[in-house]
XYZ file of N, CA and C in Angstrom:
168
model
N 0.843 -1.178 0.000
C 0.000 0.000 0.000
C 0.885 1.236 0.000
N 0.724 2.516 -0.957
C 1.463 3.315 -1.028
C 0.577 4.304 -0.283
N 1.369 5.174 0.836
C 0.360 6.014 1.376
C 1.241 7.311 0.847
N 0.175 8.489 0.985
C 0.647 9.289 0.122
C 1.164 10.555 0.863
N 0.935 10.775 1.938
C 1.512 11.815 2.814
C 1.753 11.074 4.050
N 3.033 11.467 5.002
C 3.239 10.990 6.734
C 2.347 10.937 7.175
N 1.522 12.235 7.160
C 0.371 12.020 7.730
C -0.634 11.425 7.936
N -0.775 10.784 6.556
C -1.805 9.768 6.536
C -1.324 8.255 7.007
N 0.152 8.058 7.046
C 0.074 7.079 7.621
C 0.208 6.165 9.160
N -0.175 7.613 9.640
C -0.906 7.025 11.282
C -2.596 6.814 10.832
N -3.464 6.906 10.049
C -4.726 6.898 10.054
C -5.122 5.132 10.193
N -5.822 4.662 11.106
C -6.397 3.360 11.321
C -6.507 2.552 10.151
N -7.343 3.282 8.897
C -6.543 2.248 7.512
C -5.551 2.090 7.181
N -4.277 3.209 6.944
C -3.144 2.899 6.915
C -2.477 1.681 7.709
N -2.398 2.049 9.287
C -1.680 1.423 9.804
C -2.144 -0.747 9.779
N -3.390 -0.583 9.535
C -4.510 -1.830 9.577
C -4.087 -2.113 8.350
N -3.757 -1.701 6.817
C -3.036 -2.443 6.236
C -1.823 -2.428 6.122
N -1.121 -1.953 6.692
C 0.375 -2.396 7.076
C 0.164 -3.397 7.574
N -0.442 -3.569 8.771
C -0.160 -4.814 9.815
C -0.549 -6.191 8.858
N -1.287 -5.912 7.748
C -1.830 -6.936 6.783
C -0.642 -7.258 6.041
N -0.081 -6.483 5.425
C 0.808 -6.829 4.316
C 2.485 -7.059 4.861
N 2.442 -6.628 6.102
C 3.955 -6.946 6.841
C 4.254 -8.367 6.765
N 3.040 -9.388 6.823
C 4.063 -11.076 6.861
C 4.162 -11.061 5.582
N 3.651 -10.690 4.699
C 3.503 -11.022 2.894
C 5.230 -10.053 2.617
N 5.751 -9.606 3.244
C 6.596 -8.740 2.677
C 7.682 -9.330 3.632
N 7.800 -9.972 4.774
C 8.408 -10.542 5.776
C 8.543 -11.670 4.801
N 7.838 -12.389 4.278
C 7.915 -14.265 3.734
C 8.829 -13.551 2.677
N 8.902 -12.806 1.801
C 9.549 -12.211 0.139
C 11.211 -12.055 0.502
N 11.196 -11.252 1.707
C 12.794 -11.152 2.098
C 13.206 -12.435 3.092
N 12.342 -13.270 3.286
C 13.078 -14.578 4.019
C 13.359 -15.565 2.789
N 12.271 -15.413 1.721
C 12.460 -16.307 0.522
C 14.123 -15.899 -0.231
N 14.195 -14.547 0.102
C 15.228 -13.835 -0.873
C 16.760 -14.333 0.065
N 16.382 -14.177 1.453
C 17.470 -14.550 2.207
C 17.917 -16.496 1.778
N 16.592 -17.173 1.541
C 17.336 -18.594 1.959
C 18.236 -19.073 0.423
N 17.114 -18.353 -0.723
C 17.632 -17.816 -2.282
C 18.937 -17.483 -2.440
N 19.643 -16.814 -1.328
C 20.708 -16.051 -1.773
C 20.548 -14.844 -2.390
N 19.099 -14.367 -2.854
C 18.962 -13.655 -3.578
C 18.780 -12.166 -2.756
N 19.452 -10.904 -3.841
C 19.561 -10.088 -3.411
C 17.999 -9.203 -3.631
N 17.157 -8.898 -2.661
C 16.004 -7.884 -2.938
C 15.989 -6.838 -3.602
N 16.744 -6.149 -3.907
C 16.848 -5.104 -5.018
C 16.613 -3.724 -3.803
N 17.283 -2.900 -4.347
C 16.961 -1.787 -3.226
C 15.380 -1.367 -3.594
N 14.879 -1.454 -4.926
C 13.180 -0.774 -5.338
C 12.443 -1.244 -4.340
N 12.597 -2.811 -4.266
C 11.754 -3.174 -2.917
C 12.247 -2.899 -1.193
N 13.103 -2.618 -0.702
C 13.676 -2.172 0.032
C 13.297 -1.388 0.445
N 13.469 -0.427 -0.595
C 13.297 1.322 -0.248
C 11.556 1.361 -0.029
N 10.775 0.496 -0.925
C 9.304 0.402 -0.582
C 8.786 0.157 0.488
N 9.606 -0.792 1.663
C 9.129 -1.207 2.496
C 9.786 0.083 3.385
N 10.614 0.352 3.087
C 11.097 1.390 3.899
C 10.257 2.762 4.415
N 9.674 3.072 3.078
C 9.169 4.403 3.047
C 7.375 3.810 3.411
N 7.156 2.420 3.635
C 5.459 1.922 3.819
C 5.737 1.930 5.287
N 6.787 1.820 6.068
C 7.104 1.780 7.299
C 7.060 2.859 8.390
N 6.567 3.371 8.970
C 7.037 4.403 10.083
C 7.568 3.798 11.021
N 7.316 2.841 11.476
C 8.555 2.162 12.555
C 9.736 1.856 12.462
N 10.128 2.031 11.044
C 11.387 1.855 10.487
C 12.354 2.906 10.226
N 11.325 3.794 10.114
C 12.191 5.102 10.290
C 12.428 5.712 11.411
N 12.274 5.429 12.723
C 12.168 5.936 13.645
C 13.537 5.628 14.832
């Protein structure tokens, strides 16, 4: 989910689909870890910037 301002992503939908899509994005970088495979920073930086706990 791309949210489109900080602000919006404290709002109860925001954060309610984060908490949805965090194992789906958790299983992609464990698949990539057992792969060897490198995630690419595009997805990286996605989860990065879908995150506020990550930036903090």
């Amino acid at each position: 989910m791309a949210v489109p301002n900080a602000a919006d992503k404290w709002w109860h939908e925001a954060i309610a689909a984060r908490c949805t899509a965090r194992p789906v994005k958790m299983e992609k970088l464990k698949m990539a870890e057992i792969l060897g495979n490198n995630p690419g920073f595009k997805l990286l930086r996605e989860y990065w910037n879908d995150g506020p706990a990550l930036q903090i």
